[in-house]
PDB file of C-alpha atoms and ligand atoms in Angstrom:
ATOM      1  CA  MET A   1       3.319 -19.283 -11.981  1.00 82.00           C
ATOM      2  CA  LYS A   2       5.672 -16.533 -10.830  1.00 91.00           C
ATOM      3  CA  LYS A   3       8.533 -15.254 -12.973  1.00 91.00           C
ATOM      4  CA  ARG A   4      10.856 -14.918  -9.996  1.00 96.00           C
ATOM      5  CA  GLU A   5      11.424 -17.143  -6.962  1.00 95.00           C
ATOM      6  CA  VAL A   6       8.942 -16.199  -4.227  1.00 97.00           C
ATOM      7  CA  HIS A   7      10.506 -15.263  -0.881  1.00 97.00           C
ATOM      8  CA  ILE A   8       8.792 -15.167   2.516  1.00 97.00           C
ATOM      9  CA  VAL A   9      11.045 -13.329   4.937  1.00 98.00           C
ATOM     10  CA  GLY A  10      10.148 -13.249   8.621  1.00 98.00           C
ATOM     11  CA  ASN A  11      11.372 -10.162  10.438  1.00 98.00           C
ATOM     12  CA  TRP A  12      11.152 -11.172  14.085  1.00 98.00           C
ATOM     13  CA  LYS A  13      12.232  -7.715  15.280  1.00 98.00           C
ATOM     14  CA  MET A  14      13.055  -7.712  19.013  1.00 98.00           C
ATOM     15  CA  ASN A  15      10.870 -10.701  19.855  1.00 98.00           C
ATOM     16  CA  GLN A  16      11.043 -14.406  20.777  1.00 97.00           C
ATOM     17  CA  THR A  17      12.640 -16.047  23.801  1.00 97.00           C
ATOM     18  CA  LEU A  18      14.599 -19.298  23.539  1.00 96.00           C
ATOM     19  CA  VAL A  19      11.518 -21.247  24.649  1.00 97.00           C
ATOM     20  CA  GLU A  20       9.381 -19.542  22.000  1.00 97.00           C
ATOM     21  CA  ILE A  21      12.021 -20.221  19.354  1.00 96.00           C
ATOM     22  CA  SER A  22      12.141 -23.927  20.113  1.00 93.00           C
ATOM     23  CA  GLN A  23       8.334 -24.032  20.172  1.00 95.00           C
ATOM     24  CA  PHE A  24       8.274 -22.321  16.760  1.00 94.00           C
ATOM     25  CA  PHE A  25      10.574 -24.905  15.206  1.00 91.00           C
ATOM     26  CA  ILE A  26       8.831 -27.853  16.887  1.00 90.00           C
ATOM     27  CA  GLU A  27       5.567 -26.650  15.363  1.00 90.00           C
ATOM     28  CA  MET A  28       7.177 -26.001  12.004  1.00 88.00           C
ATOM     29  CA  SER A  29       8.602 -29.512  11.921  1.00 84.00           C
ATOM     30  CA  LYS A  30       5.211 -31.044  12.756  1.00 81.00           C
ATOM     31  CA  MET A  31       3.718 -29.371   9.731  1.00 73.00           C
ATOM     32  CA  LYS A  32       5.415 -31.389   7.090  1.00 70.00           C
ATOM     33  CA  MET A  33       5.462 -29.499   3.860  1.00 70.00           C
ATOM     34  CA  GLU A  34       7.591 -29.303   0.834  1.00 76.00           C
ATOM     35  CA  LEU A  35       8.789 -25.752   0.415  1.00 82.00           C
ATOM     36  CA  LYS A  36       8.832 -24.502  -3.126  1.00 88.00           C
ATOM     37  CA  CYS A  37       9.460 -20.921  -2.055  1.00 93.00           C
ATOM     38  CA  LYS A  38      12.392 -19.416  -0.157  1.00 94.00           C
ATOM     39  CA  ALA A  39      11.710 -19.153   3.582  1.00 94.00           C
ATOM     40  CA  TRP A  40      13.989 -16.792   5.477  1.00 96.00           C
ATOM     41  CA  ILE A  41      13.995 -15.551   9.068  1.00 97.00           C
ATOM     42  CA  ALA A  42      15.812 -12.578  10.603  1.00 98.00           C
ATOM     43  CA  PRO A  43      15.849 -13.016  14.388  1.00 98.00           C
ATOM     44  CA  GLN A  44      17.363 -10.528  16.812  1.00 98.00           C
ATOM     45  CA  ALA A  45      21.164 -10.576  16.537  1.00 98.00           C
ATOM     46  CA  ILE A  46      21.763 -12.507  19.771  1.00 98.00           C
ATOM     47  CA  HIS A  47      19.808 -15.449  18.328  1.00 98.00           C
ATOM     48  CA  ILE A  48      21.339 -15.640  14.857  1.00 97.00           C
ATOM     49  CA  SER A  49      23.836 -18.395  15.693  1.00 96.00           C
ATOM     50  CA  ILE A  50      21.251 -20.447  17.564  1.00 95.00           C
ATOM     51  CA  LEU A  51      18.811 -20.174  14.688  1.00 94.00           C
ATOM     52  CA  LYS A  52      21.493 -21.047  12.180  1.00 93.00           C
ATOM     53  CA  GLU A  53      22.140 -24.265  14.074  1.00 90.00           C
ATOM     54  CA  ILE A  54      18.449 -25.159  14.230  1.00 87.00           C
ATOM     55  CA  ALA A  55      17.941 -24.199  10.598  1.00 79.00           C
ATOM     56  CA  PHE A  56      20.927 -26.340   9.645  1.00 71.00           C
ATOM     57  CA  THR A  57      19.241 -29.384  11.180  1.00 68.00           C
ATOM     58  CA  THR A  58      15.800 -28.633   9.783  1.00 68.00           C
ATOM     59  CA  GLY A  59      17.294 -27.722   6.443  1.00 69.00           C
ATOM     60  CA  SER A  60      14.795 -25.428   4.792  1.00 80.00           C
ATOM     61  CA  ILE A  61      15.035 -21.988   6.399  1.00 91.00           C
ATOM     62  CA  GLN A  62      17.814 -19.463   5.824  1.00 94.00           C
ATOM     63  CA  ILE A  63      18.829 -17.060   8.570  1.00 96.00           C
ATOM     64  CA  GLY A  64      19.729 -13.394   8.326  1.00 97.00           C
ATOM     65  CA  ALA A  65      20.186 -10.191  10.304  1.00 98.00           C
ATOM     66  CA  GLN A  66      17.879  -7.204  10.780  1.00 98.00           C
ATOM     67  CA  ASN A  67      20.611  -4.591  10.525  1.00 98.00           C
ATOM     68  CA  CYS A  68      24.361  -4.162  10.308  1.00 98.00           C
ATOM     69  CA  CYS A  69      26.990  -1.489  10.850  1.00 98.00           C
ATOM     70  CA  GLU A  70      28.525   0.654   8.109  1.00 98.00           C
ATOM     71  CA  HIS A  71      31.978  -0.462   9.320  1.00 98.00           C
ATOM     72  CA  ASP A  72      33.546  -3.899   9.453  1.00 98.00           C
ATOM     73  CA  SER A  73      35.367  -3.589  12.764  1.00 98.00           C
ATOM     74  CA  GLY A  74      36.646  -1.129  15.333  1.00 98.00           C
ATOM     75  CA  ALA A  75      35.401   0.926  18.239  1.00 98.00           C
ATOM     76  CA  TYR A  76      31.654   0.786  17.540  1.00 98.00           C
ATOM     77  CA  THR A  77      30.198  -0.504  20.787  1.00 98.00           C
ATOM     78  CA  GLY A  78      26.990  -2.445  20.356  1.00 97.00           C
ATOM     79  CA  GLU A  79      27.097  -2.618  16.555  1.00 98.00           C
ATOM     80  CA  ILE A  80      26.797  -5.664  14.293  1.00 98.00           C
ATOM     81  CA  SER A  81      29.670  -6.164  11.887  1.00 98.00           C
ATOM     82  CA  PRO A  82      28.748  -7.119   8.306  1.00 98.00           C
ATOM     83  CA  LEU A  83      32.100  -8.888   8.073  1.00 98.00           C
ATOM     84  CA  GLY A  84      31.169 -10.784  11.243  1.00 98.00           C
ATOM     85  CA  LEU A  85      27.807 -11.742   9.759  1.00 98.00           C
ATOM     86  CA  ALA A  86      29.470 -13.093   6.621  1.00 98.00           C
ATOM     87  CA  ASP A  87      32.049 -14.834   8.800  1.00 97.00           C
ATOM     88  CA  ILE A  88      29.407 -16.883  10.648  1.00 95.00           C
ATOM     89  CA  GLY A  89      27.686 -17.780   7.406  1.00 94.00           C
ATOM     90  CA  VAL A  90      24.695 -15.479   7.566  1.00 96.00           C
ATOM     91  CA  GLU A  91      22.920 -15.353   4.226  1.00 95.00           C
ATOM     92  CA  PHE A  92      21.223 -11.976   4.228  1.00 98.00           C
ATOM     93  CA  VAL A  93      20.738  -8.681   6.029  1.00 98.00           C
ATOM     94  CA  ILE A  94      17.816  -6.252   6.107  1.00 98.00           C
ATOM     95  CA  ILE A  95      18.950  -2.645   5.704  1.00 98.00           C
ATOM     96  CA  GLY A  96      16.909   0.542   6.026  1.00 98.00           C
ATOM     97  CA  HIS A  97      13.843  -0.887   7.737  1.00 98.00           C
ATOM     98  CA  SER A  98      11.498   1.988   8.586  1.00 97.00           C
ATOM     99  CA  GLU A  99      12.043   1.372  12.301  1.00 97.00           C
ATOM    100  CA  ARG A 100      15.778   1.958  11.746  1.00 98.00           C
ATOM    101  CA  ARG A 101      15.013   5.064   9.700  1.00 97.00           C
ATOM    102  CA  THR A 102      12.503   6.589  12.116  1.00 96.00           C
ATOM    103  CA  ILE A 103      13.511   5.389  15.607  1.00 97.00           C
ATOM    104  CA  TYR A 104      17.284   5.419  15.055  1.00 97.00           C
ATOM    105  CA  GLY A 105      17.407   8.257  12.529  1.00 98.00           C
ATOM    106  CA  GLU A 106      19.233   6.304   9.827  1.00 98.00           C
ATOM    107  CA  GLN A 107      19.506   8.398   6.692  1.00 98.00           C
ATOM    108  CA  ASN A 108      19.815   7.277   3.083  1.00 98.00           C
ATOM    109  CA  SER A 109      23.513   8.206   2.984  1.00 98.00           C
ATOM    110  CA  LEU A 110      24.309   5.992   5.985  1.00 98.00           C
ATOM    111  CA  LEU A 111      22.176   3.184   4.584  1.00 98.00           C
ATOM    112  CA  ASN A 112      24.097   3.441   1.321  1.00 98.00           C
ATOM    113  CA  LYS A 113      27.343   2.686   3.173  1.00 98.00           C
ATOM    114  CA  LYS A 114      25.748  -0.298   4.893  1.00 98.00           C
ATOM    115  CA  VAL A 115      24.319  -1.662   1.632  1.00 98.00           C
ATOM    116  CA  LEU A 116      27.627  -1.424  -0.238  1.00 98.00           C
ATOM    117  CA  LEU A 117      29.666  -2.924   2.584  1.00 98.00           C
ATOM    118  CA  ALA A 118      27.272  -5.822   3.209  1.00 98.00           C
ATOM    119  CA  LEU A 119      27.154  -6.623  -0.519  1.00 98.00           C
ATOM    120  CA  SER A 120      30.942  -6.513  -0.719  1.00 98.00           C
ATOM    121  CA  HIS A 121      31.035  -9.417   1.757  1.00 98.00           C
ATOM    122  CA  GLY A 122      28.683 -11.507  -0.355  1.00 97.00           C
ATOM    123  CA  LEU A 123      25.675 -10.976   1.896  1.00 98.00           C
ATOM    124  CA  LYS A 124      22.302 -10.650   0.230  1.00 98.00           C
ATOM    125  CA  VAL A 125      20.763  -7.303   1.098  1.00 98.00           C
ATOM    126  CA  ILE A 126      17.075  -6.537   1.524  1.00 98.00           C
ATOM    127  CA  TYR A 127      16.943  -2.764   1.185  1.00 98.00           C
ATOM    128  CA  CYS A 128      13.698  -1.302   2.547  1.00 98.00           C
ATOM    129  CA  VAL A 129      11.890   1.703   1.177  1.00 98.00           C
ATOM    130  CA  GLY A 130       8.478   3.185   1.900  1.00 98.00           C
ATOM    131  CA  GLU A 131       6.501   6.348   2.466  1.00 97.00           C
ATOM    132  CA  THR A 132       4.689   7.596   5.569  1.00 95.00           C
ATOM    133  CA  LEU A 133       0.942   8.229   5.571  1.00 92.00           C
ATOM    134  CA  GLU A 134       1.528  11.968   5.393  1.00 93.00           C
ATOM    135  CA  GLU A 135       3.791  11.558   2.381  1.00 95.00           C
ATOM    136  CA  ARG A 136       1.246   9.340   0.629  1.00 94.00           C
ATOM    137  CA  GLU A 137      -1.596  11.719   1.319  1.00 92.00           C
ATOM    138  CA  SER A 138       0.359  14.659  -0.008  1.00 95.00           C
ATOM    139  CA  GLY A 139       1.119  12.815  -3.244  1.00 96.00           C
ATOM    140  CA  GLN A 140       4.813  12.275  -2.549  1.00 97.00           C
ATOM    141  CA  THR A 141       4.949   8.467  -2.570  1.00 97.00           C
ATOM    142  CA  PHE A 142       6.900   8.111  -5.802  1.00 98.00           C
ATOM    143  CA  SER A 143       9.353  10.924  -5.161  1.00 98.00           C
ATOM    144  CA  ILE A 144      10.134   9.599  -1.675  1.00 98.00           C
ATOM    145  CA  ILE A 145      10.723   6.078  -2.985  1.00 98.00           C
ATOM    146  CA  GLU A 146      12.813   7.351  -5.864  1.00 98.00           C
ATOM    147  CA  ASN A 147      14.971   9.328  -3.466  1.00 98.00           C
ATOM    148  CA  GLN A 148      15.421   6.346  -1.147  1.00 98.00           C
ATOM    149  CA  LEU A 149      16.470   4.225  -4.131  1.00 98.00           C
ATOM    150  CA  ASP A 150      18.767   6.845  -5.668  1.00 98.00           C
ATOM    151  CA  LEU A 151      20.626   7.687  -2.468  1.00 98.00           C
ATOM    152  CA  GLY A 152      20.518   4.319  -0.731  1.00 98.00           C
ATOM    153  CA  LEU A 153      21.752   2.417  -3.779  1.00 97.00           C
ATOM    154  CA  LYS A 154      24.233   4.996  -5.045  1.00 97.00           C
ATOM    155  CA  ASN A 155      27.367   3.509  -6.648  1.00 97.00           C
ATOM    156  CA  LEU A 156      25.984  -0.013  -6.515  1.00 97.00           C
ATOM    157  CA  PRO A 157      28.453  -2.148  -8.486  1.00 96.00           C
ATOM    158  CA  ALA A 158      26.607  -3.794 -11.381  1.00 95.00           C
ATOM    159  CA  GLU A 159      28.041  -7.216 -10.537  1.00 96.00           C
ATOM    160  CA  GLN A 160      26.528  -7.060  -7.046  1.00 96.00           C
ATOM    161  CA  ALA A 161      23.018  -6.195  -8.168  1.00 95.00           C
ATOM    162  CA  LYS A 162      22.150  -9.898  -8.231  1.00 96.00           C
ATOM    163  CA  ASN A 163      22.439  -9.958  -4.425  1.00 98.00           C
ATOM    164  CA  LEU A 164      20.173  -6.998  -3.900  1.00 98.00           C
ATOM    165  CA  MET A 165      16.496  -7.293  -3.041  1.00 98.00           C
ATOM    166  CA  ILE A 166      14.101  -4.439  -2.358  1.00 98.00           C
ATOM    167  CA  ALA A 167      11.289  -4.414   0.193  1.00 98.00           C
ATOM    168  CA  TYR A 168       8.497  -1.924  -0.307  1.00 98.00           C
ATOM    169  CA  GLU A 169       7.036  -1.271   3.115  1.00 97.00           C
ATOM    170  CA  PRO A 170       4.610   1.634   3.371  1.00 97.00           C
ATOM    171  CA  VAL A 171       5.252   2.936   6.880  1.00 95.00           C
ATOM    172  CA  TRP A 172       1.517   3.367   7.510  1.00 93.00           C
ATOM    173  CA  ALA A 173       0.971  -0.360   6.936  1.00 92.00           C
ATOM    174  CA  ILE A 174       3.646  -1.710   9.289  1.00 89.00           C
ATOM    175  CA  GLY A 175       2.223  -3.304  12.404  1.00 85.00           C
ATOM    176  CA  THR A 176      -1.007  -1.357  12.005  1.00 86.00           C
ATOM    177  CA  GLY A 177      -3.227  -4.027  10.497  1.00 82.00           C
ATOM    178  CA  LYS A 178      -3.693  -1.715   7.474  1.00 82.00           C
ATOM    179  CA  THR A 179      -2.330  -3.426   4.399  1.00 82.00           C
ATOM    180  CA  ALA A 180      -1.864  -1.579   1.168  1.00 88.00           C
ATOM    181  CA  THR A 181      -4.273  -3.066  -1.345  1.00 94.00           C
ATOM    182  CA  ALA A 182      -2.637  -5.388  -3.829  1.00 96.00           C
ATOM    183  CA  GLU A 183      -3.212  -2.685  -6.469  1.00 97.00           C
ATOM    184  CA  GLN A 184      -1.551   0.040  -4.379  1.00 96.00           C
ATOM    185  CA  ALA A 185       1.416  -2.228  -3.726  1.00 97.00           C
ATOM    186  CA  GLU A 186       1.741  -3.349  -7.346  1.00 98.00           C
ATOM    187  CA  GLU A 187       1.750   0.241  -8.550  1.00 98.00           C
ATOM    188  CA  VAL A 188       4.775   1.038  -6.362  1.00 98.00           C
ATOM    189  CA  HIS A 189       6.506  -2.289  -7.105  1.00 98.00           C
ATOM    190  CA  ALA A 190       6.251  -1.636 -10.848  1.00 98.00           C
ATOM    191  CA  PHE A 191       7.634   1.861 -10.252  1.00 98.00           C
ATOM    192  CA  ILE A 192      10.567   0.457  -8.240  1.00 98.00           C
ATOM    193  CA  ARG A 193      11.341  -2.060 -10.973  1.00 98.00           C
ATOM    194  CA  SER A 194      11.273   0.692 -13.591  1.00 97.00           C
ATOM    195  CA  LYS A 195      13.882   2.598 -11.568  1.00 97.00           C
ATOM    196  CA  LEU A 196      16.364  -0.266 -11.240  1.00 96.00           C
ATOM    197  CA  THR A 197      19.186   0.125 -13.687  1.00 90.00           C
ATOM    198  CA  THR A 198      20.734  -3.350 -13.448  1.00 91.00           C
ATOM    199  CA  GLN A 199      19.027  -6.734 -13.141  1.00 93.00           C
ATOM    200  CA  ALA A 200      15.639  -4.983 -13.065  1.00 95.00           C
ATOM    201  CA  GLU A 201      13.717  -8.001 -14.341  1.00 95.00           C
ATOM    202  CA  GLN A 202      15.469 -10.439 -12.002  1.00 96.00           C
ATOM    203  CA  THR A 203      15.381  -8.366  -8.812  1.00 97.00           C
ATOM    204  CA  ILE A 204      13.150  -9.696  -6.060  1.00 98.00           C
ATOM    205  CA  ILE A 205      10.816  -6.990  -4.746  1.00 98.00           C
ATOM    206  CA  LEU A 206       9.034  -7.886  -1.515  1.00 98.00           C
ATOM    207  CA  TYR A 207       5.978  -6.233  -0.049  1.00 97.00           C
ATOM    208  CA  GLY A 208       5.813  -5.632   3.709  1.00 97.00           C
ATOM    209  CA  GLY A 209       3.197  -4.201   6.033  1.00 96.00           C
ATOM    210  CA  SER A 210       0.586  -6.281   7.855  1.00 94.00           C
ATOM    211  CA  VAL A 211       0.966  -9.279   5.554  1.00 96.00           C
ATOM    212  CA  LYS A 212      -1.139 -12.169   6.858  1.00 96.00           C
ATOM    213  CA  PRO A 213      -2.238 -15.569   5.593  1.00 97.00           C
ATOM    214  CA  ASP A 214      -5.530 -14.008   4.472  1.00 96.00           C
ATOM    215  CA  ASN A 215      -4.057 -11.270   2.270  1.00 96.00           C
ATOM    216  CA  ILE A 216      -0.906 -12.899   0.872  1.00 97.00           C
ATOM    217  CA  ASP A 217      -2.607 -14.568  -2.102  1.00 97.00           C
ATOM    218  CA  SER A 218      -3.932 -11.342  -3.588  1.00 97.00           C
ATOM    219  CA  LEU A 219      -0.517  -9.696  -3.173  1.00 97.00           C
ATOM    220  CA  LEU A 220       1.341 -12.592  -4.791  1.00 97.00           C
ATOM    221  CA  ALA A 221      -1.103 -12.577  -7.682  1.00 97.00           C
ATOM    222  CA  LYS A 222       0.482  -9.312  -8.833  1.00 97.00           C
ATOM    223  CA  GLU A 223       3.212  -9.460 -11.435  1.00 97.00           C
ATOM    224  CA  ASN A 224       5.814  -7.376  -9.605  1.00 98.00           C
ATOM    225  CA  ILE A 225       5.299  -8.709  -6.068  1.00 98.00           C
ATOM    226  CA  ASP A 226       7.818 -11.481  -5.485  1.00 98.00           C
ATOM    227  CA  GLY A 227       7.162 -12.237  -1.848  1.00 98.00           C
ATOM    228  CA  ALA A 228       6.738 -10.610   1.532  1.00 98.00           C
ATOM    229  CA  LEU A 229       8.690  -9.197   4.445  1.00 98.00           C
ATOM    230  CA  VAL A 230       6.550 -10.177   7.403  1.00 98.00           C
ATOM    231  CA  GLY A 231       6.681  -8.972  11.006  1.00 97.00           C
ATOM    232  CA  GLY A 232       3.841  -9.991  13.324  1.00 97.00           C
ATOM    233  CA  ALA A 233       2.566 -12.980  11.350  1.00 98.00           C
ATOM    234  CA  SER A 234       6.048 -14.512  11.100  1.00 98.00           C
ATOM    235  CA  LEU A 235       6.217 -15.052  14.865  1.00 98.00           C
ATOM    236  CA  LYS A 236       3.596 -17.783  14.839  1.00 96.00           C
ATOM    237  CA  ALA A 237       4.640 -21.037  13.205  1.00 95.00           C
ATOM    238  CA  GLN A 238       1.149 -21.670  11.925  1.00 95.00           C
ATOM    239  CA  ASP A 239       0.919 -18.296  10.160  1.00 97.00           C
ATOM    240  CA  PHE A 240       4.476 -18.457   8.851  1.00 96.00           C
ATOM    241  CA  ARG A 241       3.790 -21.870   7.455  1.00 94.00           C
ATOM    242  CA  ALA A 242       0.522 -20.709   5.860  1.00 95.00           C
ATOM    243  CA  LEU A 243       2.408 -17.851   4.187  1.00 97.00           C
ATOM    244  CA  CYS A 244       5.058 -20.269   2.887  1.00 95.00           C
ATOM    245  CA  SER A 245       2.374 -22.583   1.678  1.00 94.00           C
ATOM    246  CA  SER A 246       0.678 -19.777  -0.318  1.00 95.00           C
ATOM    247  CA  ALA A 247       4.060 -18.764  -1.701  1.00 96.00           C
ATOM    248  CA  SER A 248       4.825 -22.360  -2.701  1.00 92.00           C
ATOM    249  CA  THR A 249       1.486 -22.581  -4.512  1.00 92.00           C
ATOM    250  CA  ALA A 250       2.199 -19.292  -6.284  1.00 93.00           C
ATOM    251  CA  MET A 251       5.482 -20.794  -7.548  1.00 88.00           C
ATOM    252  CA  MET A 252       3.708 -23.648  -9.313  1.00 82.00           C
TER     253      MET A 252
HETATM  254  P1  PGA B   1       4.232  -6.304  10.094  1.00 62.65           P
HETATM  255  O1  PGA B   1       5.760  -5.824   9.984  1.00 62.65           O
HETATM  256  O2  PGA B   1       4.073  -7.506   9.216  1.00 62.65           O
HETATM  257  O3  PGA B   1       4.045  -6.641  11.552  1.00 62.65           O
HETATM  258  O4  PGA B   1       3.386  -5.168   9.660  1.00 62.65           O
HETATM  259  C1  PGA B   1       6.421  -5.815   8.744  1.00 62.65           C
HETATM  260  C2  PGA B   1       7.816  -5.292   8.887  1.00 62.65           C
HETATM  261  O5  PGA B   1       8.017  -4.383   9.698  1.00 62.65           O
HETATM  262  O6  PGA B   1       8.756  -5.757   8.219  1.00 62.65           O
END
């Protein structure tokens, strides 16, 4: 029985065509199951509205965004407005994913602006942190994470902490098939919790990095792991469902 509500969050990244999306939901609906966990999906931005409509009819999945801008409106061609996300009823946004940090050079100070603005609109924020392989091997894991938390969550208003979630995603485990062991993950999750100044006990801390139906149970067995942020395995309805099913069992 978990202390906190278990969340399975699918990060679809830049994947899925309309045909694949409808196939995903047809398969999901065939697999009748009662969800005890929270099941969330972040599709690419162009599909958010479509998924919201489908999710509204199927009822059990909440839809979010993979990123947002640090401004609400203006001359920012190609950006995704957090105000706009809130306006169309999006529930959550992922901020600071390692692909945003490494490919698009997003720094902690920029991410801090995004986090604060998204929270101010009532969006739930999944703020991602994680070390590279080099950083882990040189013993810097905890200092890197601490820095990402300190700078990325600077000036977080205490009353908004309830809408903040953290995802620990070791960069070396994302899309590589190498998962951190449950023990490695738990060690960092406990560290993250110890660093949170408000709502520490209530905050959902997700693990991400090659989570699959065959390793989710051992991760969820750990006290400070409250769910998973899942890339590859969330694209297949069967795997996503298996993850939700493990999470539902962990809730009981
Ligand atoms: P993965 O991706 O599950 O494919 O490793 C996780 C993520 O990037 O959020």
